[in-house]
GROMACS .gro file of C-alpha atoms in nm:
model
  220
    1MET     CA    1   5.529   0.714  -9.983
    2SER     CA    2   5.631   0.679  -9.626
    3VAL     CA    3   5.398   0.613  -9.325
    4ALA     CA    4   5.490   0.953  -9.191
    5ILE     CA    5   5.378   1.136  -9.499
    6GLU     CA    6   5.055   0.921  -9.543
    7ASN     CA    7   4.977   0.997  -9.187
    8PHE     CA    8   5.041   1.369  -9.220
    9VAL     CA    9   4.803   1.404  -9.513
   10LYS     CA   10   4.537   1.186  -9.353
   11ALA     CA   11   4.553   1.401  -9.040
   12ILE     CA   12   4.504   1.724  -9.233
   13TYR     CA   13   4.209   1.574  -9.427
   14LYS     CA   14   4.043   1.452  -9.112
   15ASN     CA   15   4.098   1.774  -8.929
   16ASP     CA   16   3.967   1.981  -9.224
   17LYS     CA   17   3.631   1.768  -9.191
   18ASN     CA   18   3.603   1.817  -8.822
   19ASP     CA   19   3.427   2.126  -8.710
   20SER     CA   20   3.624   2.141  -8.377
   21ASN     CA   21   3.964   2.142  -8.547
   22ASP     CA   22   4.168   2.334  -8.800
   23THR     CA   23   4.466   2.248  -9.027
   24LYS     CA   24   4.731   2.473  -8.882
   25PRO     CA   25   5.066   2.287  -8.833
   26GLY     CA   26   5.038   2.326  -8.448
   27ASN     CA   27   4.701   2.126  -8.460
   28ILE     CA   28   4.845   1.866  -8.689
   29ALA     CA   29   5.136   1.830  -8.461
   30ARG     CA   30   4.909   1.759  -8.159
   31LYS     CA   31   4.703   1.514  -8.355
   32LEU     CA   32   5.012   1.315  -8.459
   33GLY     CA   33   5.225   1.363  -8.127
   34ILE     CA   34   5.504   1.542  -8.307
   35SER     CA   35   5.679   1.888  -8.247
   36ASN     CA   36   5.545   2.192  -8.408
   37ALA     CA   37   5.886   2.238  -8.586
   38ALA     CA   38   5.851   1.882  -8.717
   39ALA     CA   39   5.496   1.938  -8.850
   40THR     CA   40   5.610   2.267  -9.019
   41ASP     CA   41   5.921   2.100  -9.175
   42MET     CA   42   5.694   1.823  -9.302
   43ALA     CA   43   5.446   2.061  -9.440
   44LYS     CA   44   5.721   2.245  -9.647
   45LYS     CA   45   5.840   1.913  -9.762
   46LEU     CA   46   5.505   1.799  -9.888
   47ALA     CA   47   5.434   2.138 -10.035
   48SER     CA   48   5.743   2.072 -10.261
   49LYS     CA   49   5.585   1.749 -10.361
   50ASN     CA   50   5.262   1.928 -10.457
   51LEU     CA   51   5.062   1.745 -10.189
   52LEU     CA   52   4.965   2.050  -9.991
   53GLN     CA   53   4.968   2.417  -9.989
   54TYR     CA   54   5.179   2.580  -9.719
   55GLU     CA   55   5.191   2.942  -9.619
   56LYS     CA   56   5.334   3.058  -9.286
   57TYR     CA   57   5.083   3.088  -8.981
   58GLN     CA   58   4.808   2.964  -9.216
   59ALA     CA   59   4.588   2.641  -9.223
   60LEU     CA   60   4.735   2.374  -9.434
   61GLN     CA   61   4.532   2.280  -9.755
   62LEU     CA   62   4.568   1.964  -9.938
   63THR     CA   63   4.608   1.969 -10.322
   64ASP     CA   64   4.397   1.736 -10.540
   65GLN     CA   65   4.699   1.492 -10.524
   66GLY     CA   66   4.718   1.506 -10.153
   67THR     CA   67   4.349   1.467 -10.101
   68LYS     CA   68   4.364   1.147 -10.340
   69MET     CA   69   4.643   1.008 -10.116
   70ALA     CA   70   4.454   1.079  -9.804
   71LEU     CA   71   4.139   0.922  -9.919
   72ASN     CA   72   4.330   0.613 -10.050
   73VAL     CA   73   4.471   0.562  -9.697
   74ILE     CA   74   4.143   0.633  -9.529
   75ARG     CA   75   3.974   0.384  -9.744
   76LYS     CA   76   4.214   0.117  -9.640
   77HIS     CA   77   4.189   0.192  -9.284
   78ARG     CA   78   3.810   0.199  -9.280
   79LEU     CA   79   3.789  -0.123  -9.474
   80TRP     CA   80   4.015  -0.297  -9.222
   81GLU     CA   81   3.802  -0.174  -8.940
   82ALA     CA   82   3.481  -0.314  -9.104
   83LEU     CA   83   3.655  -0.661  -9.169
   84LEU     CA   84   3.824  -0.677  -8.813
   85PHE     CA   85   3.475  -0.593  -8.661
   86LYS     CA   86   3.293  -0.839  -8.852
   87LEU     CA   87   3.547  -1.130  -8.810
   88PHE     CA   88   3.653  -1.090  -8.461
   89ASP     CA   89   3.414  -0.877  -8.292
   90MET     CA   90   3.685  -0.653  -8.167
   91SER     CA   91   3.617  -0.322  -7.986
   92LEU     CA   92   3.601   0.005  -8.177
   93HIS     CA   93   3.916   0.107  -8.037
   94GLU     CA   94   4.087  -0.226  -8.108
   95ILE     CA   95   3.982  -0.205  -8.482
   96HIS     CA   96   4.112   0.149  -8.497
   97ARG     CA   97   4.453   0.063  -8.349
   98GLU     CA   98   4.514  -0.229  -8.584
   99ALA     CA   99   4.384  -0.047  -8.888
  100GLU     CA  100   4.637   0.223  -8.825
  101LEU     CA  101   4.912  -0.035  -8.886
  102LEU     CA  102   4.754  -0.239  -9.164
  103GLU     CA  103   4.661   0.073  -9.376
  104HIS     CA  104   5.011   0.137  -9.469
  105GLU     CA  105   5.093  -0.227  -9.581
  106THR     CA  106   4.773  -0.273  -9.794
  107SER     CA  107   4.789  -0.277 -10.169
  108ASN     CA  108   4.489  -0.132 -10.383
  109PHE     CA  109   4.428  -0.489 -10.502
  110LEU     CA  110   4.387  -0.620 -10.153
  111ALA     CA  111   4.172  -0.327 -10.036
  112ASP     CA  112   3.945  -0.399 -10.338
  113ARG     CA  113   3.914  -0.765 -10.243
  114ILE     CA  114   3.838  -0.672  -9.883
  115SER     CA  115   3.560  -0.436 -10.004
  116GLU     CA  116   3.419  -0.715 -10.237
  117TYR     CA  117   3.436  -0.970  -9.946
  118LEU     CA  118   3.235  -0.724  -9.720
  119GLY     CA  119   2.967  -0.632  -9.994
  120ASN     CA  120   3.129  -0.296 -10.064
  121PRO     CA  121   3.026  -0.125  -9.753
  122LYS     CA  122   2.951   0.255  -9.754
  123PHE     CA  123   3.038   0.297  -9.382
  124ASP     CA  124   3.281   0.157  -9.132
  125PRO     CA  125   3.179   0.041  -8.777
  126HIS     CA  126   3.209   0.405  -8.630
  127GLY     CA  127   2.971   0.551  -8.895
  128ASP     CA  128   3.250   0.700  -9.108
  129PRO     CA  129   3.210   0.692  -9.476
  130ILE     CA  130   3.438   0.458  -9.679
  131PRO     CA  131   3.568   0.601  -9.994
  132ASN     CA  132   3.525   0.395 -10.317
  133ALA     CA  133   3.806   0.262 -10.528
  134ASN     CA  134   3.823   0.587 -10.713
  135GLY     CA  135   3.885   0.789 -10.382
  136GLU     CA  136   3.528   0.924 -10.374
  137ILE     CA  137   3.278   0.941 -10.090
  138THR     CA  138   2.949   0.885 -10.254
  139THR     CA  139   2.727   0.916  -9.938
  140ILE     CA  140   2.564   1.243  -9.834
  141ASP     CA  141   2.620   1.331  -9.482
  142THR     CA  142   2.327   1.503  -9.320
  143SER     CA  143   2.415   1.430  -8.952
  144ILE     CA  144   2.455   1.696  -8.695
  145ALA     CA  145   2.666   1.707  -8.373
  146LEU     CA  146   2.473   1.598  -8.057
  147SER     CA  147   2.545   1.962  -7.925
  148ASN     CA  148   2.299   2.086  -8.192
  149THR     CA  149   2.002   1.858  -8.130
  150GLN     CA  150   1.669   1.978  -8.010
  151GLU     CA  151   1.501   1.873  -7.675
  152GLY     CA  152   1.243   1.609  -7.699
  153LYS     CA  153   1.347   1.461  -8.032
  154THR     CA  154   1.481   1.109  -8.098
  155TYR     CA  155   1.806   1.076  -8.296
  156ILE     CA  156   1.983   0.777  -8.444
  157ILE     CA  157   2.356   0.778  -8.374
  158SER     CA  158   2.537   0.807  -8.723
  159ARG     CA  159   2.905   0.864  -8.637
  160LEU     CA  160   3.149   0.855  -8.335
  161MET     CA  161   3.429   1.076  -8.443
  162SER     CA  162   3.722   0.993  -8.209
  163ASP     CA  163   4.042   0.789  -8.195
  164GLU     CA  164   4.049   0.784  -7.813
  165LYS     CA  165   4.030   0.442  -7.630
  166GLU     CA  166   3.877   0.614  -7.323
  167PHE     CA  167   3.588   0.771  -7.547
  168PHE     CA  168   3.510   0.433  -7.699
  169ASP     CA  169   3.525   0.247  -7.364
  170PHE     CA  170   3.274   0.512  -7.224
  171CYS     CA  171   3.051   0.473  -7.548
  172ALA     CA  172   3.059   0.095  -7.517
  173LEU     CA  173   2.971   0.096  -7.144
  174ASN     CA  174   2.667   0.316  -7.214
  175GLY     CA  175   2.531   0.176  -7.535
  176LEU     CA  176   2.642   0.466  -7.744
  177LYS     CA  177   2.685   0.267  -8.060
  178TYR     CA  178   2.638   0.340  -8.435
  179GLY     CA  179   2.274   0.282  -8.528
  180ASN     CA  180   2.140   0.308  -8.163
  181SER     CA  181   1.871   0.555  -8.081
  182ILE     CA  182   1.874   0.830  -7.828
  183THR     CA  183   1.627   1.099  -7.708
  184ILE     CA  184   1.733   1.441  -7.598
  185THR     CA  185   1.582   1.519  -7.258
  186LYS     CA  186   1.757   1.854  -7.177
  187GLN     CA  187   2.003   2.083  -7.345
  188PHE     CA  188   2.201   2.294  -7.083
  189SER     CA  189   2.333   2.557  -7.313
  190LYS     CA  190   2.527   2.767  -7.078
  191ASN     CA  191   2.708   2.484  -6.939
  192LYS     CA  192   2.734   2.316  -7.282
  193MET     CA  193   2.599   1.972  -7.166
  194THR     CA  194   2.344   1.744  -7.318
  195GLN     CA  195   2.111   1.510  -7.129
  196ILE     CA  196   2.004   1.198  -7.318
  197ASN     CA  197   1.789   0.878  -7.272
  198ILE     CA  198   1.933   0.574  -7.411
  199ASN     CA  199   1.788   0.242  -7.332
  200ASN     CA  200   1.589   0.406  -7.038
  201ASN     CA  201   1.903   0.537  -6.877
  202ILE     CA  202   1.973   0.908  -6.844
  203ILE     CA  203   2.319   1.037  -6.921
  204ILE     CA  204   2.456   1.374  -6.917
  205LEU     CA  205   2.734   1.445  -7.163
  206ASN     CA  206   2.966   1.763  -7.187
  207GLU     CA  207   3.086   1.912  -7.502
  208ASN     CA  208   3.394   1.698  -7.516
  209PHE     CA  209   3.147   1.425  -7.616
  210THR     CA  210   2.857   1.619  -7.776
  211LYS     CA  211   3.086   1.766  -8.042
  212ILE     CA  212   3.214   1.439  -8.170
  213ILE     CA  213   2.896   1.208  -8.160
  214TYR     CA  214   2.696   1.269  -8.458
  215VAL     CA  215   2.325   1.184  -8.524
  216ASN     CA  216   2.048   1.184  -8.766
  217GLU     CA  217   1.687   1.257  -8.678
  218ALA     CA  218   1.486   0.942  -8.637
  219ASN     CA  219   1.189   0.899  -8.876
  220PHE     CA  220   0.996   0.666  -8.679
   0.00000   0.00000   0.00000
């Protein structure tokens, strides 16, 4: 399959798993930086290949075959991110950028070897789950968006759900990393902002951040 097709099914899968997005062609077009017409044409093409279900004005739904393809690409992407992070200590944006290129040139054989070398990791450095060789995600996600957390409680950052360089630069600058703990000091519900304490620094985040930073409640 072409890079364009793999990116299209991957975008549908990821948008479907993100509460703030849907899978209508217009949203997929924006995610991929293509026109609405191009997204609609691709959707019709992939529907004819039994990779997705297309109905005019409705959200796109992957078939089992389309989901399998998307998870295969995502597995390779996240394994490359884990490898690059381990070997070269690259930034979260840098590993994402390079994995976007490498995922399409990677055989299943090489993906399996990378996984074995890394000890078959369950998560990538962003906290995203890595599908296994059968295209299955075996971990259970109990995380919640930062916007849904409670004041006074401490949480562990479990996932940073973005592709944007500026987002990762901000996170790196402020210690917002996978596995770090934060305390919720105030929820400004009307203004959709969350005040947190991390490493004894107070930061206020708007919903552009709090909807894509996921956490689990700390057990200590």
